[in-house]
Amino acid sequence: MRRLFRAFPVILFLFCAAFAGVADDGVSGNNDKLLQRAEELLGSYRDSEALVVYEKILEEASENYIALCRASYLHSKISERYTDETKKLEHAAKARTYANRAYALNPTDAESNYVMALSLGCQALVSGPRERLTSINELKSFVDAALAADAEHAGAWHILGRWYFKMANLNFAEKAASKVLFGGICGTATNKDAADAIERAIVYNPKNIRYYYDLAQVYNEMKDKEACISTLTKALTLTDLETKEELELSRRCKIMLREKQNT
């Protein structure tokens, strides 16, 4: 997940002045410094510390678009690390709240739509069956909007791929519920769609091991052994792995590759 926003820190900071115009009161000189500090912390993979700084900015400038997008992203990211349902719910709820506020400020921008989609996916993981399907259904429109604004947004392509994969592999009860609630939205979603979308994510960010791992899972579901092995092999050529999440994904890729080569 770390590199879903790999280009986001640099790009958003460089264009800080442009985004600042979204807020009524602008970004003060002090908030400029805080933004720079938060970017440095995030770039050093100190997510929790960066989140504290972004939320401090929002205490002083509640409509700071950059801080809202980043705070939402970090809450979604941190939520996935918890096994405790209460903690997961707390972070998921905050991710959605910040995303809603960012979207209200700039509903056509790629990042506001991206964090909306990300927060909905995060929320789906901690919801009941009906709420989960509702969140997954809502997610698609935000992903589409993000890609309409930025066709090279790797994170949005990755979420789209995961959406296709989920919808293509609903169980019988989920398919029935989806048909009743949304008119059978899963009808056009296939594993091939999922693979194609995640491949696009890799094109735009070839150093994110999460993309390779998820793509390998899709190919495994498709029974495409050759593509699965090729994807895992590429994943294991990545050497710039610095977080616990990335190292764990690399370990899983090694295990999966060994299993595929021995079958």
Coordinates of C-alpha atoms in Angstrom, one line a residue:
M1 CA 0.0 0.0 0.0
R2 CA 2.9 2.4 0.7
R3 CA 3.5 3.2 -2.9
L4 CA -0.2 3.7 -3.8
F5 CA 0.7 7.3 -3.2
R6 CA 4.3 7.0 -4.3
A7 CA 4.1 10.0 -6.6
F8 CA 1.5 11.8 -4.5
P9 CA 3.8 13.3 -1.8
V10 CA 6.1 15.0 -4.3
I11 CA 3.5 16.1 -6.8
L12 CA 1.1 17.5 -4.2
F13 CA 3.8 19.4 -2.4
L14 CA 5.1 20.9 -5.7
F15 CA 1.7 22.0 -6.5
C16 CA 0.8 23.1 -2.9
A17 CA 0.1 26.6 -3.9
A18 CA -2.4 25.5 -6.5
F19 CA -4.3 23.3 -4.2
A20 CA -4.2 25.8 -1.4
G21 CA -6.6 28.0 -3.4
V22 CA -9.3 25.5 -2.6
A23 CA -9.4 26.5 1.0
D24 CA -11.2 29.7 1.9
D25 CA -8.4 31.0 4.2
G26 CA -5.5 29.6 2.2
V27 CA -2.5 27.8 3.8
S28 CA -0.5 29.9 6.3
G29 CA 3.3 30.0 6.3
N30 CA 3.2 27.8 9.4
N31 CA 1.0 25.2 7.7
D32 CA 3.4 25.2 4.7
K33 CA 6.1 24.2 7.1
L34 CA 3.9 21.6 8.7
L35 CA 3.0 20.2 5.3
Q36 CA 6.6 19.9 4.4
R37 CA 7.3 18.1 7.7
A38 CA 4.4 15.7 7.1
E39 CA 5.7 14.9 3.6
E40 CA 9.1 14.2 5.0
L41 CA 7.7 11.8 7.7
L42 CA 5.5 10.1 5.1
G43 CA 8.5 9.7 2.8
S44 CA 10.3 8.1 5.7
Y45 CA 7.4 5.6 6.2
R46 CA 6.5 7.1 9.5
D47 CA 2.8 7.0 8.8
S48 CA 1.4 7.5 12.3
E49 CA 3.7 10.5 12.9
A50 CA 2.8 12.0 9.5
L51 CA -0.9 11.5 10.3
V52 CA -0.6 13.5 13.5
V53 CA 0.9 16.4 11.6
Y54 CA -1.8 16.4 8.9
E55 CA -4.5 16.4 11.5
K56 CA -2.8 19.3 13.3
I57 CA -2.9 21.2 10.1
L58 CA -6.6 20.4 9.8
E59 CA -7.2 21.8 13.3
E60 CA -6.0 25.2 12.0
A61 CA -7.2 25.0 8.4
S62 CA -10.2 22.5 8.2
E63 CA -10.4 22.8 4.5
N64 CA -6.8 22.2 3.6
Y65 CA -7.3 19.9 0.6
I66 CA -3.9 18.2 0.7
A67 CA -4.1 17.4 4.4
L68 CA -7.6 16.0 4.0
C69 CA -6.6 13.7 1.2
R70 CA -3.5 12.6 3.0
A71 CA -5.2 12.1 6.3
S72 CA -7.9 10.0 4.7
Y73 CA -5.3 7.9 2.8
L74 CA -3.3 7.2 6.0
H75 CA -6.4 6.2 8.0
S76 CA -7.3 3.7 5.3
K77 CA -3.8 2.4 5.2
I78 CA -3.5 2.1 9.0
S79 CA -6.9 0.5 9.4
E80 CA -5.7 -2.5 7.3
R81 CA -2.9 -3.2 9.8
Y82 CA -5.2 -3.9 12.8
T83 CA -6.8 -7.2 13.6
D84 CA -8.9 -5.6 16.3
E85 CA -12.3 -4.8 14.8
T86 CA -12.8 -1.7 17.0
K87 CA -9.6 -0.1 15.8
K88 CA -10.2 -1.0 12.2
L89 CA -13.7 0.6 12.4
E90 CA -12.3 3.8 14.0
H91 CA -9.7 4.3 11.3
A92 CA -12.1 3.4 8.5
A93 CA -14.7 5.9 9.8
K94 CA -12.1 8.7 10.0
A95 CA -10.8 7.8 6.5
R96 CA -14.4 8.2 5.1
T97 CA -15.0 11.4 7.0
Y98 CA -11.8 13.1 5.6
A99 CA -12.5 11.7 2.2
N100 CA -16.0 13.2 2.2
R101 CA -14.6 16.6 3.1
A102 CA -11.9 16.5 0.4
Y103 CA -14.5 15.4 -2.1
A104 CA -16.8 18.2 -1.2
L105 CA -14.0 20.7 -1.9
N106 CA -12.9 19.2 -5.2
P107 CA -15.3 16.5 -6.6
T108 CA -13.6 16.3 -10.0
D109 CA -10.0 15.9 -8.9
A110 CA -8.3 12.5 -9.1
E111 CA -7.1 12.4 -5.5
S112 CA -10.4 13.2 -3.8
N113 CA -12.1 10.5 -5.9
Y114 CA -9.2 8.1 -5.2
V115 CA -9.4 8.5 -1.4
M116 CA -13.2 8.2 -1.5
A117 CA -12.8 4.8 -3.3
L118 CA -10.0 3.8 -0.9
S119 CA -12.1 4.6 2.2
L120 CA -15.1 2.8 0.8
G121 CA -13.0 -0.3 0.2
C122 CA -11.6 0.0 3.7
Q123 CA -15.1 0.4 5.1
A124 CA -16.3 -2.7 3.2
L125 CA -13.8 -4.8 5.1
V126 CA -15.4 -4.0 8.4
S127 CA -19.0 -4.1 7.3
G128 CA -21.8 -6.6 7.3
P129 CA -22.8 -8.4 4.0
R130 CA -25.3 -5.8 2.8
E131 CA -23.2 -2.8 3.8
R132 CA -20.2 -4.4 2.2
L133 CA -21.9 -4.8 -1.1
T134 CA -23.2 -1.3 -0.9
S135 CA -19.7 0.1 -0.3
I136 CA -18.2 -2.0 -3.1
N137 CA -20.9 -0.8 -5.5
E138 CA -20.4 2.9 -4.6
L139 CA -16.6 2.5 -4.9
K140 CA -16.8 1.9 -8.7
S141 CA -18.1 5.4 -9.5
F142 CA -15.3 7.1 -7.6
V143 CA -12.6 4.9 -9.2
D144 CA -14.0 5.8 -12.6
A145 CA -14.0 9.5 -11.8
A146 CA -10.4 9.3 -10.5
L147 CA -9.2 7.7 -13.8
A148 CA -11.2 10.1 -15.8
A149 CA -9.2 12.9 -14.1
D150 CA -5.9 11.0 -14.3
A151 CA -5.7 8.0 -16.6
E152 CA -2.2 7.2 -15.2
H153 CA -3.2 7.0 -11.6
A154 CA -1.7 3.7 -10.5
G155 CA -3.6 3.5 -7.2
A156 CA -6.9 3.9 -8.9
W157 CA -6.1 1.2 -11.4
H158 CA -5.2 -1.1 -8.6
I159 CA -8.4 -0.5 -6.8
L160 CA -10.3 -1.0 -10.0
G161 CA -8.6 -4.3 -10.5
R162 CA -9.5 -5.4 -7.0
W163 CA -13.1 -4.3 -7.6
Y164 CA -13.3 -6.5 -10.7
F165 CA -11.8 -9.4 -8.9
K166 CA -14.2 -9.1 -6.0
M167 CA -17.3 -8.8 -8.2
A168 CA -16.2 -11.6 -10.5
N169 CA -15.8 -14.0 -7.6
L170 CA -18.9 -13.2 -5.5
N171 CA -20.4 -16.3 -3.8
F172 CA -24.0 -17.4 -4.6
A173 CA -25.6 -15.3 -1.8
E174 CA -23.6 -12.2 -2.7
K175 CA -24.6 -12.5 -6.4
A176 CA -28.2 -12.8 -5.4
A177 CA -28.0 -9.8 -3.1
S178 CA -26.1 -7.8 -5.8
K179 CA -28.8 -8.6 -8.3
V180 CA -31.6 -7.4 -5.9
L181 CA -29.7 -4.3 -4.7
F182 CA -27.9 -3.2 -7.9
G183 CA -29.4 -5.1 -10.8
G184 CA -26.6 -7.7 -11.0
I185 CA -23.6 -5.3 -11.3
C186 CA -21.2 -8.3 -11.2
G187 CA -22.4 -9.4 -14.6
T188 CA -19.7 -7.6 -16.6
A189 CA -16.8 -8.1 -14.1
T190 CA -14.3 -10.8 -15.0
N191 CA -11.0 -12.0 -13.7
K192 CA -9.5 -10.9 -17.0
D193 CA -10.8 -7.4 -16.3
A194 CA -9.1 -7.5 -12.9
A195 CA -5.8 -8.7 -14.4
D196 CA -5.8 -6.0 -17.1
A197 CA -6.5 -3.2 -14.6
I198 CA -3.7 -4.3 -12.2
E199 CA -1.3 -4.7 -15.1
R200 CA -2.1 -1.0 -15.9
A201 CA -1.3 -0.1 -12.2
I202 CA 2.1 -1.8 -12.6
V203 CA 2.8 0.1 -15.8
Y204 CA 2.4 3.4 -13.9
N205 CA 4.1 2.2 -10.7
P206 CA 6.3 -0.8 -11.4
K207 CA 7.9 -0.8 -7.9
N208 CA 4.8 -1.6 -5.8
I209 CA 5.0 -5.2 -4.7
R210 CA 1.4 -5.2 -3.6
Y211 CA 0.3 -4.8 -7.2
Y212 CA 2.4 -7.9 -8.3
Y213 CA 1.1 -10.0 -5.4
D214 CA -2.5 -9.1 -6.1
L215 CA -2.0 -9.7 -9.8
A216 CA -0.5 -13.2 -9.1
Q217 CA -3.6 -14.0 -7.0
V218 CA -5.8 -13.1 -9.9
Y219 CA -3.8 -15.3 -12.3
N220 CA -3.9 -18.1 -9.8
E221 CA -7.7 -17.8 -9.7
M222 CA -7.7 -17.9 -13.6
K223 CA -5.5 -21.1 -13.5
D224 CA -2.9 -19.3 -15.6
K225 CA 0.2 -20.9 -14.1
E226 CA 2.7 -19.3 -16.6
A227 CA 1.4 -15.7 -16.0
C228 CA 1.3 -16.3 -12.2
I229 CA 4.9 -17.5 -12.1
S230 CA 6.0 -14.7 -14.4
T231 CA 4.3 -12.1 -12.1
L232 CA 5.8 -13.6 -8.9
T233 CA 9.3 -13.7 -10.5
K234 CA 9.0 -10.0 -11.4
A235 CA 7.9 -9.2 -7.8
L236 CA 10.9 -10.8 -6.4
T237 CA 13.2 -8.6 -8.5
L238 CA 12.1 -5.6 -6.4
T239 CA 14.8 -4.7 -4.0
D240 CA 13.6 -1.4 -2.6
L241 CA 11.5 -3.0 0.2
E242 CA 11.6 -1.1 3.5
T243 CA 8.3 -1.6 5.4
K244 CA 7.1 -4.6 7.3
E245 CA 4.2 -4.9 4.9
E246 CA 6.4 -5.0 1.8
L247 CA 8.7 -7.6 3.4
E248 CA 5.7 -9.8 4.3
L249 CA 4.4 -9.5 0.7
S250 CA 7.8 -10.5 -0.6
R251 CA 7.7 -13.6 1.7
R252 CA 4.3 -14.5 0.5
C253 CA 5.4 -14.2 -3.1
K254 CA 8.4 -16.5 -2.5
I255 CA 6.1 -19.1 -0.9
M256 CA 3.5 -18.9 -3.7
L257 CA 6.2 -19.1 -6.4
R258 CA 7.7 -22.2 -4.9
E259 CA 4.3 -23.8 -4.7
K260 CA 3.5 -23.0 -8.3
Q261 CA 6.9 -24.3 -9.6
N262 CA 6.4 -27.5 -7.7
T263 CA 2.9 -28.3 -9.1

